[in-house]
Every structure is written in structure tokens, then in C-alpha cells.
Short mmCIF file of C-alpha atoms in Angstrom, two decimals:
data_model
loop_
_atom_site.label_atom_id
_atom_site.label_comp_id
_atom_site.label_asym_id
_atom_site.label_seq_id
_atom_site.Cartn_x
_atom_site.Cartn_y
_atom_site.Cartn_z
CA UNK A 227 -21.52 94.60 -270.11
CA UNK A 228 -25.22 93.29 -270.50
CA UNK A 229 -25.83 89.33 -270.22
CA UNK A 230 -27.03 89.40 -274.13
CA UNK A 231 -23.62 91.52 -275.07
CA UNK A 232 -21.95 88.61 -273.27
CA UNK A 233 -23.78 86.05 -275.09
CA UNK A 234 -23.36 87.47 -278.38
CA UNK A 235 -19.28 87.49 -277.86
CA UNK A 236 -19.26 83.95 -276.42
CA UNK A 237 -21.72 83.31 -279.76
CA UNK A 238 -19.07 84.83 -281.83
CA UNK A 239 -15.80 83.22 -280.58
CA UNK A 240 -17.59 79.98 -281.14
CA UNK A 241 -17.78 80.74 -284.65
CA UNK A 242 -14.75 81.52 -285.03
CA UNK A 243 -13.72 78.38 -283.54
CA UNK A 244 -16.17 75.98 -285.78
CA UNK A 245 -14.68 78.35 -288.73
CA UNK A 246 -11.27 77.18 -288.09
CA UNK A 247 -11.94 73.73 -287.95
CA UNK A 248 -11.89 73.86 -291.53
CA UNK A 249 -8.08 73.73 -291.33
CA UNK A 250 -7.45 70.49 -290.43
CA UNK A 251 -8.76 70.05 -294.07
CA UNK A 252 -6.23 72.17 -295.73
CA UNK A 253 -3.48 69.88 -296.70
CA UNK A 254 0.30 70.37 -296.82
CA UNK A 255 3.26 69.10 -298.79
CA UNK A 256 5.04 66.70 -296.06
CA UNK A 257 3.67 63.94 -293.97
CA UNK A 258 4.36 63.00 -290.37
CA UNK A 259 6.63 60.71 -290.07
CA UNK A 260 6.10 57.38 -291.08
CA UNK A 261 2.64 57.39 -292.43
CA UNK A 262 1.29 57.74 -296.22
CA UNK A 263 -1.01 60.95 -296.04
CA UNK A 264 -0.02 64.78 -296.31
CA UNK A 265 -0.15 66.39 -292.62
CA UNK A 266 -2.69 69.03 -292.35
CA UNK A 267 -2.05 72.86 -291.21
CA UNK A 268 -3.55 72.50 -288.18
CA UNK A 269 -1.53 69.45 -286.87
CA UNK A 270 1.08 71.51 -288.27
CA UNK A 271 0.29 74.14 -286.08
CA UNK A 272 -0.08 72.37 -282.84
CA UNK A 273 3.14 70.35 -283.39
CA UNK A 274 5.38 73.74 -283.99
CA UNK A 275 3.58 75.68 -281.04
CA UNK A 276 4.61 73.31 -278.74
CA UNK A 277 8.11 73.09 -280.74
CA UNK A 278 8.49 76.99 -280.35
CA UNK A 279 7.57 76.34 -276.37
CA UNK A 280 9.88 73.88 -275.77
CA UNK A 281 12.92 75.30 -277.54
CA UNK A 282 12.06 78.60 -275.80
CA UNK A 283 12.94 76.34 -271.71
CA UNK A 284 16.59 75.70 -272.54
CA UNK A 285 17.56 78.32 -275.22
CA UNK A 286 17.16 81.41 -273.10
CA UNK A 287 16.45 83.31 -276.35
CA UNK A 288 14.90 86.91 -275.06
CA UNK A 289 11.86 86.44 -276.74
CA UNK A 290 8.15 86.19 -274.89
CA UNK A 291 8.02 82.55 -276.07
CA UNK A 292 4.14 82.71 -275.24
CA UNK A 293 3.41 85.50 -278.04
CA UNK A 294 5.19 83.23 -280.51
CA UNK A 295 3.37 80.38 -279.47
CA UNK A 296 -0.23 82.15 -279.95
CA UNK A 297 1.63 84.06 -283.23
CA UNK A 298 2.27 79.99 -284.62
CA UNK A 299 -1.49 79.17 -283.33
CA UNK A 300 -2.93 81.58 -285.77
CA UNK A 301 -0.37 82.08 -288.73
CA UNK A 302 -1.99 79.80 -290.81
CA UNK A 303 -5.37 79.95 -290.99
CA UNK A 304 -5.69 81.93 -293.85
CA UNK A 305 -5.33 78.59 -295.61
CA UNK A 306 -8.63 78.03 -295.11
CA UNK A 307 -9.67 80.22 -298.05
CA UNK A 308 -6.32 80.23 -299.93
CA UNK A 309 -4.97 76.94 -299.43
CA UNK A 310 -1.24 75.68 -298.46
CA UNK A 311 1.17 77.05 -300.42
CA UNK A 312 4.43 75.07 -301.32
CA UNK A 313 7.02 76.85 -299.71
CA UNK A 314 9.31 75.48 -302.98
CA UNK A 315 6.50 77.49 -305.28
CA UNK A 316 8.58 80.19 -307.32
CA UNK A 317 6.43 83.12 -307.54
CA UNK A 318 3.00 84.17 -307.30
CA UNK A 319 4.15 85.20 -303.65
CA UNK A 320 2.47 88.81 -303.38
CA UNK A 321 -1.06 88.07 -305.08
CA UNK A 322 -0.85 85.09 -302.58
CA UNK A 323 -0.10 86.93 -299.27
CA UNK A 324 -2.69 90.12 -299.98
CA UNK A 325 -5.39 86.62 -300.52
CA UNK A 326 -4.64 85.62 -296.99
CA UNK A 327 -4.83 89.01 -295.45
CA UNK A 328 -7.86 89.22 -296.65
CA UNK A 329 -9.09 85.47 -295.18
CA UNK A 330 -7.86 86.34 -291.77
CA UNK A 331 -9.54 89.43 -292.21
CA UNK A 332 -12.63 87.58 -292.77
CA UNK A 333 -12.22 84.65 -290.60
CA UNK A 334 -11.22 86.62 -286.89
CA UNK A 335 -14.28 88.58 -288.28
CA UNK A 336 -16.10 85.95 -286.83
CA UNK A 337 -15.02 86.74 -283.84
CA UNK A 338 -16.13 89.85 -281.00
CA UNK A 339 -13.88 92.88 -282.38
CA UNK A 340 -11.64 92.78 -279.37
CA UNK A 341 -10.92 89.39 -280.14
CA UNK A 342 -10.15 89.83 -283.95
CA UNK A 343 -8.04 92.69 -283.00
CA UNK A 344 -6.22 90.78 -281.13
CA UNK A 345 -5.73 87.79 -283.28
CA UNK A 346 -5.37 89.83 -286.83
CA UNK A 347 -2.46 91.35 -284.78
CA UNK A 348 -0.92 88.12 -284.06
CA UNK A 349 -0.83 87.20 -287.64
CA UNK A 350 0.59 90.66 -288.80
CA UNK A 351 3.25 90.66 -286.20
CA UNK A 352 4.20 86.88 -287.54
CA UNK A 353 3.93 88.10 -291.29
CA UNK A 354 5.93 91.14 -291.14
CA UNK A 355 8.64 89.34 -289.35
CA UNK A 356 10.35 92.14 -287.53
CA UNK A 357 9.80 91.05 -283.57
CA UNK A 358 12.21 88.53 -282.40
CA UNK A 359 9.19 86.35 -281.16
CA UNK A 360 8.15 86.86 -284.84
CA UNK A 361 11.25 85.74 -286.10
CA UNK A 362 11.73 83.13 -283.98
CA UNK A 363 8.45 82.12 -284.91
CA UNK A 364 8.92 81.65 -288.40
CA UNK A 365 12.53 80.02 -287.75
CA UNK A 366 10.04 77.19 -286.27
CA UNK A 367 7.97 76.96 -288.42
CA UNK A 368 10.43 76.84 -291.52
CA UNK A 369 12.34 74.01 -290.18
CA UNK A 370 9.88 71.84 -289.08
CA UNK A 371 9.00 70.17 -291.68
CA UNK A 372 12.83 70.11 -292.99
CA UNK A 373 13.02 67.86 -289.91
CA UNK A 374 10.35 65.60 -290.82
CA UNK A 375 11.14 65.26 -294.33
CA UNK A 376 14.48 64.46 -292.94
CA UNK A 377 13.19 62.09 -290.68
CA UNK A 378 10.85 60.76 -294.20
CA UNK A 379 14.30 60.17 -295.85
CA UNK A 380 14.26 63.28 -297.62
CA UNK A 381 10.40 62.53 -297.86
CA UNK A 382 8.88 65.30 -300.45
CA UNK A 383 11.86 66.51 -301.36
CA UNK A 384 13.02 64.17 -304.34
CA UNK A 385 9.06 63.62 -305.40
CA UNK A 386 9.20 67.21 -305.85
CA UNK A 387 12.20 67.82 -307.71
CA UNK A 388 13.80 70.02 -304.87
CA UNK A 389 17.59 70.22 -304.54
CA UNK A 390 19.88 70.69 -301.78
CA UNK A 391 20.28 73.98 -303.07
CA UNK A 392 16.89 75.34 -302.75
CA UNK A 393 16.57 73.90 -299.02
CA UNK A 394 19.05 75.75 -298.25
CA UNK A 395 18.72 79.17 -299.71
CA UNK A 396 14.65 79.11 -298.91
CA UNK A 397 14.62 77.64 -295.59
CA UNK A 398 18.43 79.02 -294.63
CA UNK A 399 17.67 82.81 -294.16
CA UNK A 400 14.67 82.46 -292.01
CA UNK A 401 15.92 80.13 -289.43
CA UNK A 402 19.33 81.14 -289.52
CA UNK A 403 17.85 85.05 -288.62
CA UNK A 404 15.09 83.78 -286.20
CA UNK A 405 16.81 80.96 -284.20
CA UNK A 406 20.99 81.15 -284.82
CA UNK A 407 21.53 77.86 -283.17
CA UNK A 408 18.65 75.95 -284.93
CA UNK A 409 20.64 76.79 -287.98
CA UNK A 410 23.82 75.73 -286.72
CA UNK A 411 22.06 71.80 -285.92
CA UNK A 412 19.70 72.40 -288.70
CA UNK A 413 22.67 72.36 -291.62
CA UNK A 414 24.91 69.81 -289.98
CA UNK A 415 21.90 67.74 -290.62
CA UNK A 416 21.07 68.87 -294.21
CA UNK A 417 24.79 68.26 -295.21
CA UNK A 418 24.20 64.41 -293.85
CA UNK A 419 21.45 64.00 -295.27
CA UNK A 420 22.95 65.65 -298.84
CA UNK A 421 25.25 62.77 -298.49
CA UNK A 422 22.60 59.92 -298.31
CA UNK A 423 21.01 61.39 -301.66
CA UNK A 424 17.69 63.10 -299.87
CA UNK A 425 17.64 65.70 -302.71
CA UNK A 426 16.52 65.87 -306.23
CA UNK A 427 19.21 66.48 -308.33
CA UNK A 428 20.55 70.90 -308.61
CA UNK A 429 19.46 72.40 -311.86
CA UNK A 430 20.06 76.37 -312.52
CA UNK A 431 16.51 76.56 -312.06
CA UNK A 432 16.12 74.86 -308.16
CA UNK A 433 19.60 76.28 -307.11
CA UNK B 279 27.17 76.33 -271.01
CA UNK B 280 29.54 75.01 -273.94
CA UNK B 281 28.87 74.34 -277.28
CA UNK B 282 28.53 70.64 -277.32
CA UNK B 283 25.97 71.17 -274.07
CA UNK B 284 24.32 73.18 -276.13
CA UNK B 285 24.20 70.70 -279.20
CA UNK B 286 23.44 68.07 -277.34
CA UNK B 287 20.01 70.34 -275.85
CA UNK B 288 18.98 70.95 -279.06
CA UNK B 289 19.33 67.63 -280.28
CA UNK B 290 16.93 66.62 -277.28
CA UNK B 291 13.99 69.03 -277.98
CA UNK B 292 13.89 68.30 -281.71
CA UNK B 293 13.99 64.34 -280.39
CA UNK B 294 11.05 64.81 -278.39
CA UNK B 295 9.19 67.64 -281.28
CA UNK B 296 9.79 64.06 -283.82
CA UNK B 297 8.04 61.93 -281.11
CA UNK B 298 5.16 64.21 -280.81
CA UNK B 299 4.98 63.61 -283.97
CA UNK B 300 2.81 60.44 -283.69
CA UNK B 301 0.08 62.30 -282.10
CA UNK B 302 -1.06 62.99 -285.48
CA UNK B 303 -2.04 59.20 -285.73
CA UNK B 304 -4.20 59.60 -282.51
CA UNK B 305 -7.62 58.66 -283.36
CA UNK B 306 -10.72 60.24 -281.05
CA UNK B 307 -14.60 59.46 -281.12
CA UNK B 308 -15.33 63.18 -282.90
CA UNK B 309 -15.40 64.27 -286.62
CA UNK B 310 -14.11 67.52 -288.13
CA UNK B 311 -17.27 69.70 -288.99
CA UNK B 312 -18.55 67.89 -292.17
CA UNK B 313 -15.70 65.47 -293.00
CA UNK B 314 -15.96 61.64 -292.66
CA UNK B 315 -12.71 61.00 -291.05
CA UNK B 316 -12.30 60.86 -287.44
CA UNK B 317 -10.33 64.03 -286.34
CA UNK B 318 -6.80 63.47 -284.66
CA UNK B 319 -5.72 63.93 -280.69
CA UNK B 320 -2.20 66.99 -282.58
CA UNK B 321 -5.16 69.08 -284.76
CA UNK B 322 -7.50 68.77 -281.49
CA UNK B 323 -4.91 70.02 -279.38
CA UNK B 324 -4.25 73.14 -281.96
CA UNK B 325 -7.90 74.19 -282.02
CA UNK B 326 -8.65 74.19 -277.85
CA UNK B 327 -5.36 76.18 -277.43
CA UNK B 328 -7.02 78.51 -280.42
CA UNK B 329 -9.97 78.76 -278.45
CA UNK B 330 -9.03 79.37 -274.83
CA UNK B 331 -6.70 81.93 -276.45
CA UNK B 332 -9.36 83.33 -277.91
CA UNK B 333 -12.15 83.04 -275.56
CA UNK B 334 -9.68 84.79 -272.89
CA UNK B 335 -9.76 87.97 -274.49
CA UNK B 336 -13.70 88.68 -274.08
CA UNK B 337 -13.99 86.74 -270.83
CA UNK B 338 -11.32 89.03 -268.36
CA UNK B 339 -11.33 85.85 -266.83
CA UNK B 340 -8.29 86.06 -264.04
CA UNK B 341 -5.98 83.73 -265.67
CA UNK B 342 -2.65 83.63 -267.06
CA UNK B 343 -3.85 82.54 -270.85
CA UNK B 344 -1.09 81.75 -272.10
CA UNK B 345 -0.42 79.51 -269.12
CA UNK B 346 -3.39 77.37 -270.04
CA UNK B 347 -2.66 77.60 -273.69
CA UNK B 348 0.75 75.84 -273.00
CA UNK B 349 -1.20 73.39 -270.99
CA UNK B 350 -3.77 72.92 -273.84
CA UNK B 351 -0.56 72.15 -275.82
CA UNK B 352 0.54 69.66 -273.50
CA UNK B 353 -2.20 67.86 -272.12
CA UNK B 354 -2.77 64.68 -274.43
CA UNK B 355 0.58 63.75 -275.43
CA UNK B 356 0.49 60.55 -272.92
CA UNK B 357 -2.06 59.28 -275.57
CA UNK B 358 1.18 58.73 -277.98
CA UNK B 359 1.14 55.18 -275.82
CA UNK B 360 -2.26 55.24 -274.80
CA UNK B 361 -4.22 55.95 -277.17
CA UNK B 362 -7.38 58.10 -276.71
CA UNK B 363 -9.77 57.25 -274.51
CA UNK B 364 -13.81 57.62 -274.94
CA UNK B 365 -14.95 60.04 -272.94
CA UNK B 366 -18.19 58.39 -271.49
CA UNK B 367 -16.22 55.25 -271.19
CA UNK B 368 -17.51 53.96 -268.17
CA UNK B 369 -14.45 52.33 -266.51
CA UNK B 370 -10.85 52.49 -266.18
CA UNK B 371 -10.10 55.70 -265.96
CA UNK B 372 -7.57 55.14 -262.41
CA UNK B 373 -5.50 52.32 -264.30
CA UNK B 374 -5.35 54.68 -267.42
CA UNK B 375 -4.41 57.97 -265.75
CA UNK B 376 -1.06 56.18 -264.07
CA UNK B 377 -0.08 54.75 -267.57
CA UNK B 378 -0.34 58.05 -269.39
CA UNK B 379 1.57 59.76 -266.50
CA UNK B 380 3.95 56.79 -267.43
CA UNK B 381 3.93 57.75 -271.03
CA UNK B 382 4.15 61.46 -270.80
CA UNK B 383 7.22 61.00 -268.36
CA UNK B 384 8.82 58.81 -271.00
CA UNK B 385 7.93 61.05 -273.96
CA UNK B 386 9.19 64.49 -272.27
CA UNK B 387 12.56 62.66 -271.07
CA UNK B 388 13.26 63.07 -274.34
CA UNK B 389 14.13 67.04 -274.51
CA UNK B 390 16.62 67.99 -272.06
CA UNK B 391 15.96 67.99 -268.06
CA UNK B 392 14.99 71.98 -267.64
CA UNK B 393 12.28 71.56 -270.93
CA UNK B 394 11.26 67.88 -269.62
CA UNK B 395 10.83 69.34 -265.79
CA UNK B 396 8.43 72.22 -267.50
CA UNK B 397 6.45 70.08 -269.67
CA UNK B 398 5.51 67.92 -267.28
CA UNK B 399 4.94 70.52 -264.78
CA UNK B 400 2.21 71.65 -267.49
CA UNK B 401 0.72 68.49 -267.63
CA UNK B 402 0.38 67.51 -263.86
CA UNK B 403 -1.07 71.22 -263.35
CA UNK B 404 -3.64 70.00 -266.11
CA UNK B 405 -4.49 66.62 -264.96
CA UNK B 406 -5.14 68.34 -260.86
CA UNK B 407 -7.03 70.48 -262.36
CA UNK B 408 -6.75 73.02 -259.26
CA UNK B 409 -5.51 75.98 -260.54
CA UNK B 410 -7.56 78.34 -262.09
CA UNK B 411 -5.58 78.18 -265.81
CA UNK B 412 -6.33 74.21 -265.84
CA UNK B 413 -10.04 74.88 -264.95
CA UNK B 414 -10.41 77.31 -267.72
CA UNK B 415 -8.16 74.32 -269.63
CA UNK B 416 -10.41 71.82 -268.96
CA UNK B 417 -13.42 73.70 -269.88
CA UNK B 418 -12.34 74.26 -273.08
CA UNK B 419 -10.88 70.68 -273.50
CA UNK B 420 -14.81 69.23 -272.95
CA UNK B 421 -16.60 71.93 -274.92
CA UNK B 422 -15.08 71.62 -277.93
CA UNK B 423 -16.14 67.85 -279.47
CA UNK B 424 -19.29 68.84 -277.95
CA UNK B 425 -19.55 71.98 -280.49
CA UNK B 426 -18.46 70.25 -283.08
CA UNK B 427 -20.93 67.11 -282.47
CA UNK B 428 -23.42 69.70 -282.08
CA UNK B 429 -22.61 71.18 -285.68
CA UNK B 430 -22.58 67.47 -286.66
CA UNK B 431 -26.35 66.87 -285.83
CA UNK B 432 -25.41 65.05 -282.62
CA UNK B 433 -22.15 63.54 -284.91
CA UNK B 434 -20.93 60.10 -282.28
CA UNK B 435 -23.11 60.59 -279.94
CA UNK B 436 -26.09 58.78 -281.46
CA UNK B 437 -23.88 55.89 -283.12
CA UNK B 438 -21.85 55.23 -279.53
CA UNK B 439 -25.38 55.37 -277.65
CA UNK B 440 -24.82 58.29 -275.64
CA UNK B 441 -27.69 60.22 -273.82
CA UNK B 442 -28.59 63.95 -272.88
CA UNK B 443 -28.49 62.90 -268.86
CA UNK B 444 -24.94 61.48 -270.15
CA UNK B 445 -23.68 64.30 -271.95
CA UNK B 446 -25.03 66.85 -269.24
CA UNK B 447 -23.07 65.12 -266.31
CA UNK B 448 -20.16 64.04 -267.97
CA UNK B 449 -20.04 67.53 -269.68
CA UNK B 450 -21.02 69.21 -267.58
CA UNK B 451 -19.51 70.02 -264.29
CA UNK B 452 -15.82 70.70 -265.78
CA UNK B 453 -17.39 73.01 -267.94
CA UNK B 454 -19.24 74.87 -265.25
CA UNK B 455 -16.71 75.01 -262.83
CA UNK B 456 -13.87 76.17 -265.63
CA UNK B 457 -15.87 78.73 -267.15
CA UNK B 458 -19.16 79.02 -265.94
CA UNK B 459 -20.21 81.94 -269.12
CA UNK B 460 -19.51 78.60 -271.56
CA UNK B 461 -21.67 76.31 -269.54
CA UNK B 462 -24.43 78.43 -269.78
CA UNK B 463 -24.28 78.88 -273.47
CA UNK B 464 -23.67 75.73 -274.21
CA UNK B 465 -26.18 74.00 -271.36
CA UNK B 466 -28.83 76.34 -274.18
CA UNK B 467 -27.12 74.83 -277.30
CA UNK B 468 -27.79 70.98 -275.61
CA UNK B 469 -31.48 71.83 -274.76
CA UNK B 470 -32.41 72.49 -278.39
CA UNK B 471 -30.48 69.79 -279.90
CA UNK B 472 -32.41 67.20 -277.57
CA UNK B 473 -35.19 68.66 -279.18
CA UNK B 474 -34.30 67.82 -282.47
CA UNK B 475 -32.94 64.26 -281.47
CA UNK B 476 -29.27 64.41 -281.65
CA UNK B 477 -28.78 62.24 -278.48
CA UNK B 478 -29.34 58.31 -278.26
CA UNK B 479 -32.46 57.27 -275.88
CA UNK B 480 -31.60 57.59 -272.19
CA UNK B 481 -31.39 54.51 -270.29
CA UNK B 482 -30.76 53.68 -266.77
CA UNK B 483 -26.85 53.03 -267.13
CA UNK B 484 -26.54 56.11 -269.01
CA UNK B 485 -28.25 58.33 -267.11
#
């Protein structure tokens, strides 16, 4: 490889990096806990990375915890061009998941071809959910913010109108599949917290 | 391992993934590329590990990347107690690196022994900087506000009074030693911006 072919990749990966800076403008639904503002997907990101690593130490799941941990780095940065997407939304799913193929398409673009290879791969492998490390991935990701909003006194929850109900049968599945155990501490504390009055009210249409 | 051993690990990591938590309320001296705010120490964090993941695949440097990624994830969470501290601060920096030691041992003792002994195995390897993961850590770790100061026309720089000569050798000889391929793009990336004035007037303290 020439000096100037060097250059040109270390000139691309660098805008790739500015172009995901964006993210930390792309707000979500839940704030950390304790303060007034939304978190942003990149905090997001960071915080459930290192969640995914640490969980990984005492677990022993047989997953390669450091693929899920660059898979949780990258899942979301199609929100630069699309936006967060409440994970309580009722439809519009598939127009919304072909839109952020298309952003990550365009946004590892940025990057040397190697590179965006390698990253595009990441967020397939995450999307399609088949890989344990994928799966365990998304159990992560999916509870996370269950725990803050648990931690928020059922924070976004009620100011949404969501229901015990819904938490459960959206957020259920995933973690239950990815991360067995999660799911086991994960309900115990949804129950509790069901108790306390977290949730908006069930209707036919949240439950 | 029984079931309430088990519990009672799981109930540790997610203990210490709510105390992370505060990072998000970490203030640092840099901007987000065109927003007002200061950016945060948690969505800092999230784009470096981004970046050396990404900047590993073009370089083939020797390294273990996901090894410094899980460093990258690691490496400011002391400033939960600490706070963030200036980079061309001039002083202090002995006093301050035993409290955040303090304060990361405090903040992993949270999660369960085995996850606590790793994390801060990550961020001792880090702070020695020896190896040649935390090198390529480090690198990435003072590039970045650079870059982004850089896209900011010079961003804190000029309002905290901070020089070229400053920049260069505080800058500098991390990123060099780290990854020598980024100092020499970015070494080309500081030359023009002097030119256009992005740095504050050198002065002898500064310099």
C-alpha cells in the first residue's frame, strides 16, 4: 500500500468518525437517571457496550462478548438519518428498518471499503438477530433502559401511556431469548415495580 | 454456582451499569460538531471505542482491538467522582490520578469480584499505558476532541487560551507513539488550521 492510499483510508475513517458524532444529537425516549433531559443514542450506546462487557465476566454465556460489544457500538447509528424510534411505536416497523439500512449504508460509506464491510456487517449480524452474540446483544440493549426507567420510577412509562402489559410482551421476548437469566431478574423487578404503580393503566390497545 | 449466587451477580453488574450511569452528566472542554452544548465524558467514550474499532481494520496494526476497545470503554469512569479534567491543565495531575484510581475502585466494587477484578484490570492497563492496545487507546483518546475542535474552527481552544506549541506537545507525543499513521495526518490537519487562526497566541507558559 502507497503512503497516499494510506492517507486517503486514515482520511476516510475520520469521516466516518466526525459523521457519527451526529448521534449524540439523536434523542431517545428515557433519561439517565435522575436528570430532566432525554439520553442520547450514543450515551446509550457506550453505557450498554460496557453493560454487554461486563455481564459477559461472570455469566459465562458462550458468546464472543467482544463482537457484541462492537455489534452494540454500531447498531444505532442509523439514527442519524432516521431518528430514534420508540420502541412502544405500533407499526411503521418495515418502512422504518429498510430507512436505516440504507443510512448505515451511507454512513460506513464514509469509511475505506474494508472498513464499511466490516462495520455494515456488524449491524446486519445485530439486526437479523440469529448469532447468540447478536441476541445477546439485543437482550442488552432492550433492557437497559427498562432499568433506568425503573430506576426513573417508571420514568417514561406512565407519560407515555405504556402498560405493564406492553413492557412485557415488547421487551419480554428479546431478553428472555438473548440473555435467559437477565429475564429471570429483569421480571422480578417489573412485577415490583407493577406494584408501586410504574405503568400507565392496560387498555386492549397497549396490552 | 447456585441460583441465589447467581442472583445476587446479576444484581451487582446491573448496580454498577446504574452507576455508570452518571457519566452522562460528565461535562468536558469539547463541543459536538456544530452544537452549543458541551459534549459528555459516556457519548465520548462511545465514539473513541467507534473509532479505534474502526481505525484497526485499515491500520493491521498488531493489536488485540477489541482489547483496547474494552479499555476505551473503561477508561474515564473514575471521572463519575472526579469530574473531567482539562487537558492542558497545567497542574495536578499526580493528586488527581490517585483519586480517580480511588473512584474507579469504588465504582467497579460494585459488580461482582471476577467483573470488578477485569474492569479494573482494563483501566490500570490504560492508565500505564505500556502495552501496545493502551498506546493505540490513548492515541485515539487525544485525537478525537482535537478532530472535532478542528471541525469546530479551533472550537475551546481559542476561548481557554490554548496555543499551537501547546496543542503540539500536549497532543502530540501520545499520539505519535500510539499510532504514529494518525500523528502524521493529523500533525498536517494542525499546520493548516494555525494558518487560518484557530489557536490562541502562543506565550511563554504555553509554549
Amino acid at each position: 500500500m502507497t503512503q497516499e492510499e494510506k492517507t486517503a483510508d486514515l482520511a476516510g475513517t475520520i469521516r466516518f468518525v466526525l459523521e457519527i458524532d451526529k448521534l449524540k444529537g439523536v434523542l431517545r425516549k428515557v433519561r439517565p437517571v435522575g436528570e430532566d433531559r432525554y439520553e442520547n443514542t450514543a450515551e446509550h450506546s457506550w453505557q450498554i457496550a460496557l453493560f454487554a462487557l461486563s455481564l459477559a465476566q461472570t455469566l459465562k454465556a458462550p458468546i464472543d462478548a467482544s463482537r457484541t460489544v462492537a455489534m452494540l457500538l454500531m447498531h444505532d447509528i442509523g439514527e442519524i438519518d432516521v431518528g430514534d424510534k420508540f420502541v412502544f411505536a405500533q407499526d411503521g416497523w418495515e418502512e422504518r428498518k429498510a430507512a436505516e439500512l440504507r443510512a448505515v449504508e451511507r454512513i460506513t460509506g464514509l469509511a475505506p471499503d474494508e472498513t464499511a464491510g466490516f462495520l455494515l456487517g456488524l449491524w446486519k449480524e445485530f439486526d437479523a438477530g440469529e448469532t447468540p452474540e447478536a441476541r445477546f446483544a439485543k437482550a442488552v440493549d432492550r433492557c437497559t433502559p427498562v432499568l433506568l426507567n425503573l430506576s426513573n420510577e417508571g420514568g417514561s412509562w406512565f407519560e407515555n401511556g405504556v402498560s405493564y402489559e406492553r413492557v412485557i410482551g415488547r421487551v419480554g421476548p428479546e431478553v428472555e431469548s438473548g440473555c435467559p437469566e437477565l429475564w429471570n431478574y429483569l421480571k422480578q423487578r417489573l412485577d415490583e415495580a407493577r406494584r408501586k404503580g410504574y405503568f400507565a393503566p392496560s387498555t386492549r390497545e397497549s396490552s
